[in-house]
Steps between C-alpha positions, in 0.01 A plus 500: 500500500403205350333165754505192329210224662593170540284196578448439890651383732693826575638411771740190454673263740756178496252321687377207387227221643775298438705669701195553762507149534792391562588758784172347680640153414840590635304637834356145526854363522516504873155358553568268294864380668316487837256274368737294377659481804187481727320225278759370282564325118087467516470871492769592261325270227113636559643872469689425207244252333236774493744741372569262177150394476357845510778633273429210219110556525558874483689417181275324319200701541727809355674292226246305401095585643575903446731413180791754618765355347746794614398437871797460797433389836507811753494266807213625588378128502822421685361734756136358555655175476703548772299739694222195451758267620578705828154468611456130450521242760786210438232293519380542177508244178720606173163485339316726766775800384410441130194571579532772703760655260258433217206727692755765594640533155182457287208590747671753675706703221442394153099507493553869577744589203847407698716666724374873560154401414399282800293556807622283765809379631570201275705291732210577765236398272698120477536477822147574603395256210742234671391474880121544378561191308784350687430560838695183703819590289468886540503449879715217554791700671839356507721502785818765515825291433217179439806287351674520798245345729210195477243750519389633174170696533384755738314823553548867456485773730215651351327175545566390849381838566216441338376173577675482879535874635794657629611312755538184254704712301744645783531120595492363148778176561593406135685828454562805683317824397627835594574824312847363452383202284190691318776742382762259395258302334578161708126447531291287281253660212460545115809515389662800427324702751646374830785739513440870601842554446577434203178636331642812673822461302351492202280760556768728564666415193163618274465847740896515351359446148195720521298210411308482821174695584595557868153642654345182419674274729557764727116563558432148447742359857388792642131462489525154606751589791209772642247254435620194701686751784129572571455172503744396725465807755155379525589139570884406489420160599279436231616690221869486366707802496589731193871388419334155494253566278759705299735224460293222467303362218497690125456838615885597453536323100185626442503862581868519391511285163113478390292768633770698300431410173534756251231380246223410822574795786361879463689764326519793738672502850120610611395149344768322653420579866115442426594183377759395775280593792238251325689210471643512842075564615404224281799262592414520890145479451580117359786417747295630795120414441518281177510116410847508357825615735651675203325780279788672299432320177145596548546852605716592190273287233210748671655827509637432121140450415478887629786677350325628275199678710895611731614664183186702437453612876863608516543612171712840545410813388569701180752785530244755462180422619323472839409109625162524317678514180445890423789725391 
């Protein structure tokens, strides 16, 4: 019998990034209605003016800086753009998001090759950039439903907790905070990461597309739900509880839509849990003892850095051999 050898890949699929992208775009739908609905017209146009802007710089560095004349957008841009978007605050300037579409696209992608090539979350990497250089706009909080009332600005949960303690925040009187409201999203914060709910939506839509790495977030909520229940048995009327910390804050967008990343996360469901239990470590160590109230964006930009040592320690072994590598 006669075996003919083709090329590699042997294996072949439909799937596309293209079409990677815009199941994770259509998962953003319902964070991005609620949004629109919590924040209004405001929100709509800084989502969908860092979408454009990071599709049309994408663009020209393929067309015309990397000369690929043949090259079609994958909305992968579209995605950074409006992952980048969804942790912005609406106070923030048109030209702020250029810029911090302009480090995301070219600082944290294309220096590295592109998409597939890059170390860190890109989207993280512009927002980091952005509230170390734009601090007052990054944390200039707008009130829920703001165009409905005189009072514009206020704080977030994660900050009255913070800077006033619990008992400020369980008697917080420009809004109410509960579970109810951290869930639904009718809380103020960046915006695309106020509703639980609808991240959850959308999450369940990529677990139905096999686009999701589920042990990530899984060990991710979970580490951080042990880690402040300690907390909180040891002091509940200091420390907040676990559904609080949960639902509050970055920690749901960022363990379901950007500690995911295909490109930035480790390869083997060993790898995944390593890296999940780190962020959630890394992410309480900054809301609980550090200078800022929030540490997701920090916690994934750090653990990225590591992927790589992940990969090594949980490489698995050869079909074959013992773990020290002899047959």
């Amino acid at each position: 019998m006669k075996l003919n050898m083709a090329a590699g890949p042997h294996l072949r699929t439909d799937d596309s990034v293209r079409k990677v992208m815009i199941d994770v775009l259509i998962a953003l739908i319902p964070s991005f209605l609620v949004s629109a609905w919590v924040f209004g017209f405001r929100a709509v146009w800084i989502m969908l003016f860092s979408m454009v802007a990071a599709e049309a710089l994408e663009f020209y560095i393929m067309r015309v800086l990397r000369k690929k004349k043949d090259f079609k957008p994958d909305f992968s841009a579209s995605v950074t753009g409006l992952l980048l978007a969804m942790n912005l605050s609406l106070a923030v300037t048109w030209w702020q998001i250029l810029i911090g579409v302009f480090v995301s696209i070219v600082l944290g992608k294309h220096v590295y090759g592109g998409l597939g090539r890059n170390i860190f979350n890109p989207a993280l990497v512009g927002r980091v950039f952005m509230l170390i250089s734009f601090p007052v706009a990054m944390t200039t909080w707008y009130r829920p439903f703001y165009y409905k009332y005189d009072t514009i600005t206020t704080a977030t949960p994660l900050a009255i907790l913070k800077e006033k303690g619990l008992d400020s925040l369980n008697n917080w009187a420009d809004y109410t905070i509960n579970l109810k409201t951290l869930f639904i999203g009718t809380i103020p914060g960046s915006i695309g990461e106020v509703s639980a709910a609808a991240l959850l939506l959308g999450f369940a839509y990529l677990v139905y597309k096999k686009r999701i790495k589920i042990l990530i977030p899984v060990s991710y909520i979970t580490t951080v739900f042990v880690i402040s229940g300690i907390f909180y048995l040891i002091d509940p009327t200091k420390y907040a509880s676990p559904l609080f910390h949960i639902l509050s804050g970055g920690i749901m967008l960022g363990a379901l839509f950007m500690a995911t990343d295909m490109v930035t996360s480790p390869m083997t469901p060993k790898g995944h849990i390593i890296f999940g239990i780190g962020l959630g470590i890394i992410t309480m160590v900054i809301r609980l003892f550090g200078a800022y109230p929030e540490g997701v964006s920090f916690s994934i930009l750090i653990m990225n850095a590591l992927v790589p040592l992940i990969d090594i320690y949980a490489k698995p072994r050869i079909f074959g051999t013992t773990r020290g590598g002899k047959k």
